[in-house]
Tab-separated table of C-alpha atoms in Angstrom:
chain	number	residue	atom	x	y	z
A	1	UNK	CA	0.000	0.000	0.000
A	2	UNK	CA	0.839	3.193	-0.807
A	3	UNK	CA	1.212	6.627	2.007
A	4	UNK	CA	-1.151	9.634	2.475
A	5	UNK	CA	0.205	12.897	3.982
A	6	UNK	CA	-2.524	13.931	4.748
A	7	UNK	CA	-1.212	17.197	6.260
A	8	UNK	CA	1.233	19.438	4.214
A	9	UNK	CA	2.145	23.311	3.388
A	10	UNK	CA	3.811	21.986	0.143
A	11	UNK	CA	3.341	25.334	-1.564
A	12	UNK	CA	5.660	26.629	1.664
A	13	UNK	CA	8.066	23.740	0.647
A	14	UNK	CA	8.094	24.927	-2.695
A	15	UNK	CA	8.348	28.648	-1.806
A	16	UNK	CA	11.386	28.022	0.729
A	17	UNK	CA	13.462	25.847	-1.305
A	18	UNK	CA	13.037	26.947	-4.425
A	19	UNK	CA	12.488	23.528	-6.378
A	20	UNK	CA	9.905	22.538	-9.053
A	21	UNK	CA	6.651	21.457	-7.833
A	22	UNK	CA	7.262	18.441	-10.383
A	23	UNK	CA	10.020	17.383	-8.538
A	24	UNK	CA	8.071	17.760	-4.977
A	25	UNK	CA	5.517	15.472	-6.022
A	26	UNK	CA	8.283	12.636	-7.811
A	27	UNK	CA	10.381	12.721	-4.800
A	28	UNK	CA	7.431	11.700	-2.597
A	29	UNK	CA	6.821	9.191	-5.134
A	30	UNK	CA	9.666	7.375	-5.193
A	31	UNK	CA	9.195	7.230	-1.391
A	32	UNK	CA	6.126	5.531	-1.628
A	33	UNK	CA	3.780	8.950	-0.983
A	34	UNK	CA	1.156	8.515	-3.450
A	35	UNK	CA	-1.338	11.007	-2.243
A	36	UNK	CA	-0.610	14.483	-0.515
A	37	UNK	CA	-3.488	17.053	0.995
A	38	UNK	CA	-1.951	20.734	0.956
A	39	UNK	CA	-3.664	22.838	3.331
A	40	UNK	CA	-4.534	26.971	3.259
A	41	UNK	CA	-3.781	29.125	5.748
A	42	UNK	CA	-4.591	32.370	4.364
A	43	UNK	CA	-7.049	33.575	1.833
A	44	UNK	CA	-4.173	35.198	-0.355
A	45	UNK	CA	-3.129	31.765	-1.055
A	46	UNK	CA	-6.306	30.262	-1.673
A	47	UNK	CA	-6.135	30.561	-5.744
A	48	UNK	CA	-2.640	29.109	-5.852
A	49	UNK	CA	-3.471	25.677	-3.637
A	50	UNK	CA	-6.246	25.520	-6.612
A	51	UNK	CA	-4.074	25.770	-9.613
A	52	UNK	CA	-0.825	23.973	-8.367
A	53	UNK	CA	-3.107	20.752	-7.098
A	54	UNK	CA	-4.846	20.743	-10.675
A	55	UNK	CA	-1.364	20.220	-12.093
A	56	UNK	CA	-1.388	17.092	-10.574
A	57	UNK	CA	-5.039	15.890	-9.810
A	58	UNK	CA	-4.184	12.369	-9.342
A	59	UNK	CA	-1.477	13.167	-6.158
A	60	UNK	CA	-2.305	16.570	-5.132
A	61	UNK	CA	-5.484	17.756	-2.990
A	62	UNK	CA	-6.127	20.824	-0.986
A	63	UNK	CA	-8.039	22.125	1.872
A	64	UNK	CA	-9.199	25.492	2.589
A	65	UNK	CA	-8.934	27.570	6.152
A	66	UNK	CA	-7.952	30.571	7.985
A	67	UNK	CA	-5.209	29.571	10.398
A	68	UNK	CA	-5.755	30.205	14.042
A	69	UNK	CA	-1.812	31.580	14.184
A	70	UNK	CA	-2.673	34.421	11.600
A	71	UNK	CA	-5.819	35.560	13.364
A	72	UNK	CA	-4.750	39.073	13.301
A	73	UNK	CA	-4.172	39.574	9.694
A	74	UNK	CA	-7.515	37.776	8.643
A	75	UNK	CA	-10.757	39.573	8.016
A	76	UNK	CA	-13.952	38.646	8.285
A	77	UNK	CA	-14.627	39.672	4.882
A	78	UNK	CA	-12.209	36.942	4.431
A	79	UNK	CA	-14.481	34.007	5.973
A	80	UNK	CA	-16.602	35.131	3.067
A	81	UNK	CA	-14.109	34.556	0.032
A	82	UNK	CA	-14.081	31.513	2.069
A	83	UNK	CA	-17.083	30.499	1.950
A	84	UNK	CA	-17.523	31.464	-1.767
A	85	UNK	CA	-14.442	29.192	-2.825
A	86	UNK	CA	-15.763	26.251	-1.417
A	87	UNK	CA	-19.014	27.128	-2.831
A	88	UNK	CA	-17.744	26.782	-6.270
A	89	UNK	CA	-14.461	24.401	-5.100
A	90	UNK	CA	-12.652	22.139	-7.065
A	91	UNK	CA	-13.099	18.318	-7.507
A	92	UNK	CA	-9.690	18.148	-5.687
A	93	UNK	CA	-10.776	20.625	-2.649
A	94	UNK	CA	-10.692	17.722	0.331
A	95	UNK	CA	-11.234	19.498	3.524
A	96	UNK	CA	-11.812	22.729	5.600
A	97	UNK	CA	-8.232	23.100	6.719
A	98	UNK	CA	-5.815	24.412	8.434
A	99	UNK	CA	-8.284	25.930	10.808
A	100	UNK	CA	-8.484	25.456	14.662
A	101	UNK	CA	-7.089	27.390	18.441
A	102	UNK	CA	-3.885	28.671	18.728
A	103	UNK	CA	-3.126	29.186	23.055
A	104	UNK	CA	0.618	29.091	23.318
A	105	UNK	CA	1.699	32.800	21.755
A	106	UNK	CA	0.389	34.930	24.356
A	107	UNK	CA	-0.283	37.572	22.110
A	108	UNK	CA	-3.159	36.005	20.141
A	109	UNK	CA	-4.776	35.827	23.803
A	110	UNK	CA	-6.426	39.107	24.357
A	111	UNK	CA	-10.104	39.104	25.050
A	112	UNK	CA	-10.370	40.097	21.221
A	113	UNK	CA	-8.303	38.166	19.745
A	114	UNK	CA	-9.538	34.742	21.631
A	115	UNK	CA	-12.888	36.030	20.918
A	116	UNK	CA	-11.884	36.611	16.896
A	117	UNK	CA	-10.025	32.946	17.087
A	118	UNK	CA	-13.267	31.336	18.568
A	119	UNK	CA	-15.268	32.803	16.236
A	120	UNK	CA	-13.249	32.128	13.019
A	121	UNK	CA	-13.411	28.332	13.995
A	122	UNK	CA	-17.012	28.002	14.919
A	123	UNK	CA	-17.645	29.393	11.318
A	124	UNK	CA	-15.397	27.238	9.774
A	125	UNK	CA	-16.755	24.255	11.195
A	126	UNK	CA	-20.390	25.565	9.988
A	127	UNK	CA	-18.825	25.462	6.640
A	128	UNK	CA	-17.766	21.606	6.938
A	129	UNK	CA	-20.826	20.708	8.196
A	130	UNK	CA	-23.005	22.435	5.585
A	131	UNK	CA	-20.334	21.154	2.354
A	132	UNK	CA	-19.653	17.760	3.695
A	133	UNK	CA	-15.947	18.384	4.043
A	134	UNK	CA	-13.845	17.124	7.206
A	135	UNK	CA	-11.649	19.818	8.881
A	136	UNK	CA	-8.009	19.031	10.005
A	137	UNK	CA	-7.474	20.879	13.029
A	138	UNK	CA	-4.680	23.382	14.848
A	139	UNK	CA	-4.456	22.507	18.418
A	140	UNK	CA	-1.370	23.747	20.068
A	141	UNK	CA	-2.469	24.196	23.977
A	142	UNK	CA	-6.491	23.767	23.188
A	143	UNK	CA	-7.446	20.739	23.090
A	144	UNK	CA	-10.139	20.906	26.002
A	145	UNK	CA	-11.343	24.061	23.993
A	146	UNK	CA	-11.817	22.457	20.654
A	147	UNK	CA	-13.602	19.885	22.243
A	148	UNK	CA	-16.040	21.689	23.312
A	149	UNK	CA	-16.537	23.059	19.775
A	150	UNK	CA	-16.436	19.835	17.963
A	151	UNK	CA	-18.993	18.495	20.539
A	152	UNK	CA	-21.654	21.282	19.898
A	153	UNK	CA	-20.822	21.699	16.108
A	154	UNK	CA	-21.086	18.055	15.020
A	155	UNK	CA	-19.717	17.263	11.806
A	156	UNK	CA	-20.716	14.082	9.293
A	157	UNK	CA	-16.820	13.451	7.936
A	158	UNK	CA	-15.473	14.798	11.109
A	159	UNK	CA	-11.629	15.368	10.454
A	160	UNK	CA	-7.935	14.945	11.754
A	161	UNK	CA	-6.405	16.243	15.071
A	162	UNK	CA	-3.388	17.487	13.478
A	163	UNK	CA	-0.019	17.211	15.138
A	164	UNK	CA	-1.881	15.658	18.209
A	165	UNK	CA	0.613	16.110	21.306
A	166	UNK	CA	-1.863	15.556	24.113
A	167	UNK	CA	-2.579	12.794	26.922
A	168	UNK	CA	-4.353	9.285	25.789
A	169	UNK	CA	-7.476	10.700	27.367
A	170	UNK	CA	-7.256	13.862	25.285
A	171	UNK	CA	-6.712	12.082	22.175
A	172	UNK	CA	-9.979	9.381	23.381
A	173	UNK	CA	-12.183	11.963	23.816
A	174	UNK	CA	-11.766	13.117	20.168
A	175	UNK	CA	-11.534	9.604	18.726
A	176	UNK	CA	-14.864	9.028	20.214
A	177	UNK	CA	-16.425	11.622	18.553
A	178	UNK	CA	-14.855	10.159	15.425
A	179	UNK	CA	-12.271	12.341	14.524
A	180	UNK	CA	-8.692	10.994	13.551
A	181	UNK	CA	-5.546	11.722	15.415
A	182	UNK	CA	-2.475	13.204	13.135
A	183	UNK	CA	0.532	10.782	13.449
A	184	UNK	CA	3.835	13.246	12.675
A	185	UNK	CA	7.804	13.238	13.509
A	186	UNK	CA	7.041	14.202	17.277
A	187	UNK	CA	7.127	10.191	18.084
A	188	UNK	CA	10.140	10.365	16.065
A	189	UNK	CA	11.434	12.054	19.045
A	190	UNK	CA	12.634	9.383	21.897
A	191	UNK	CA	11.853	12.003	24.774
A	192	UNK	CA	8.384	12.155	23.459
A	193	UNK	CA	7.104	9.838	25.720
A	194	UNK	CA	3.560	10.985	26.086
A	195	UNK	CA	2.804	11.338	22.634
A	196	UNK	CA	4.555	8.274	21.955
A	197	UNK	CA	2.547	6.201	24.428
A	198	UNK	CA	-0.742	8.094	23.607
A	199	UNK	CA	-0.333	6.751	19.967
A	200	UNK	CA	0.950	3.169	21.247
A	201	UNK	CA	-2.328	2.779	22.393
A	202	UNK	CA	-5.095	4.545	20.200
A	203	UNK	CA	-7.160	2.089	18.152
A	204	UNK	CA	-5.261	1.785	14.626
A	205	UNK	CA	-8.148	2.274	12.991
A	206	UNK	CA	-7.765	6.098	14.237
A	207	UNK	CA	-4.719	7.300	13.133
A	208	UNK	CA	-3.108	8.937	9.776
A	209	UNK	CA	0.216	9.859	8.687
A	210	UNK	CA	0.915	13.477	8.044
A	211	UNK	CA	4.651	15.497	7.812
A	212	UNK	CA	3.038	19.282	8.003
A	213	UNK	CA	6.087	20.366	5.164
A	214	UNK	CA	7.965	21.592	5.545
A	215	UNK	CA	7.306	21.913	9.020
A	216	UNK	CA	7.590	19.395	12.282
A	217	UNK	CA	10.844	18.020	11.598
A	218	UNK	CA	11.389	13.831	12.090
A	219	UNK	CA	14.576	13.446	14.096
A	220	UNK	CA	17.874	13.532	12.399
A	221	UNK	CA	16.606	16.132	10.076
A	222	UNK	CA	16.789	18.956	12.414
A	223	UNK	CA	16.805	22.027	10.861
A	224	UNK	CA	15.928	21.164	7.219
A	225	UNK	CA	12.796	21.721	5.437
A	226	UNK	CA	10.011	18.701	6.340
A	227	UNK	CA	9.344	17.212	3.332
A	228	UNK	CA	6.701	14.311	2.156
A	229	UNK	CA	8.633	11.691	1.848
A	230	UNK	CA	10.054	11.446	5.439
A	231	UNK	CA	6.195	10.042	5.777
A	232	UNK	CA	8.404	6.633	5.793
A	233	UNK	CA	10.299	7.588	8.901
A	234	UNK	CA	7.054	8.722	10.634
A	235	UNK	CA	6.153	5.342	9.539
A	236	UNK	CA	9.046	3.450	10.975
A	237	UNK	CA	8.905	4.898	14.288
A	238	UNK	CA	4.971	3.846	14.649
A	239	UNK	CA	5.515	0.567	13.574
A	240	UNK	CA	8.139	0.207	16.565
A	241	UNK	CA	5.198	1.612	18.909
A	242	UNK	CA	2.776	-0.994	17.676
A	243	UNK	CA	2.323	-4.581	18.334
A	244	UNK	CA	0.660	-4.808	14.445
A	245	UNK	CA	2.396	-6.017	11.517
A	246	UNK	CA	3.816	-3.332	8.971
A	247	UNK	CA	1.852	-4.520	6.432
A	248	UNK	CA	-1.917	-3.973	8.292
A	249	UNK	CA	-0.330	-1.055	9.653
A	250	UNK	CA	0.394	0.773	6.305
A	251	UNK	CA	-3.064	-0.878	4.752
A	252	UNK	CA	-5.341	0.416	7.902
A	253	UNK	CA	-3.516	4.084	7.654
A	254	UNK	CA	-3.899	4.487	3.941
A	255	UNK	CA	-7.608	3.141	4.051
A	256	UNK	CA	-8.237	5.668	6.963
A	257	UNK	CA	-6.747	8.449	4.692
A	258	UNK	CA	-8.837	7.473	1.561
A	259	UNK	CA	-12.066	7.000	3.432
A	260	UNK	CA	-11.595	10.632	5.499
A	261	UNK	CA	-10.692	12.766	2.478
A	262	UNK	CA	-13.156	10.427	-0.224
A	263	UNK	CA	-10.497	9.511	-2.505
């Protein structure tokens, strides 16, 4: 079976190294990466995710979102354009993403800006639920938060927990309400040991292999661009973590991926 990374700024990738999209998408190839989901984070970037995934509409899919970390720069004219995009979206648009909380800058936690984050998320989510897209979700310091959210907003394709680095009961709460939990290179990371053991013990049947390129680097690649391929080191390191073979592993992660984003 082939891999799914199913969480990616590849346009970043491409913007910060400087290489042809072409060879992006071949590199991850040769690695095995067969299917990528790019996600927005701005509405300035919203036409390019369209026009670089149709270069490649078997390998490249997109989601769109206003990212909790650029709260201050969005408008809410901009959850409009939003809207309007996935109104008329693409055959490869995928998902409502990046969207979510952001509680660890301090900044972005004034009474208006919490309110502004709370509020660009609750839309977004009414979004997913009316075009039957799942979200993939920013959750750095708010996961007891976005549960609330998820819990009064329910949604039919639910979505990923991306870059999930919370407790076992943190991560069971969402899997219960059927959301995924985003596998990356933090359980590359030996001293991980909560994350690790959180997704030791999830139900396989949860889980999904992302990279966030070029972002979330797996260990031993410190300080270089993330890129899609390194999937097969995320890989690696869960297989160690589980008592399941390889084989059902990778078969159970790509048909998770396939089934969430209805490729």
């Amino acid at each position: 079976m082939p891999f799914f990374d199913t969480h990616t700024h590849l346009d970043y990738l491409q913007a910060d190294t400087g290489e042809p999209l072409g060879d992006l998408v071949a590199n991850a190839s040769k690695a095995g990466v067969e299917k990528i989901l790019i996600v927005g984070v701005l509405e300035k970037y919203f036409e390019n995710l369209e026009k670089i995934t149709a270069l490649y509409p078997n390998n490249l899919y997109y989601g769109l979102g206003l990212h909790p970390l650029y709260i201050r720069q969005h408008s809410y004219a901009d959850l409009d354009k939003l809207e309007q995009r996935l109104i008329s979206r693409t055959a490869n648009c995928r998902a409502v993403a990046e969207i979510g909380l952001e509680r660890a800058i301090p900044e972005l936690l004034t009474d208006e800006l919490w309110k502004k984050q709370c509020e660009f998320l609750e839309t977004q989510l009414f979004f997913a639920q009316q075009y039957d897209l799942p979200v993939s979700l920013h959750s750095r310091k708010a996961h007891d938060q976005i549960f609330t959210f998820l819990k009064r907003v329910s949604l039919k394709k639910c979505g990923i927990i991306h870059g999930f680095s919370g407790s076992y009961e943190q991560a069971k709460r969402f899997v219960e309400l059927g959301y995924k939990i985003g596998v990356g290179g933090t359980i590359t990371y030996l001293r991980a040991n909560k994350t690790r053991e959180t997704i030791r013990r999830l139900p396989l049947n949860c889980l999904v292999l992302e990279t966030d390129a070029p972002d979330m680097p797996v260990f031993g690649f410190q300080g270089q661009p993330n890129r899609p391929e390194r999937i097969a080191n995320v890989f690696q390191h869960l297989c160690e973590l589980r008592n399941e073979s390889p084989e059902k592993i990778k078969q159970i992660i790509w048909q998770n991926s396939e089934l969430l984003f209805a490729i």
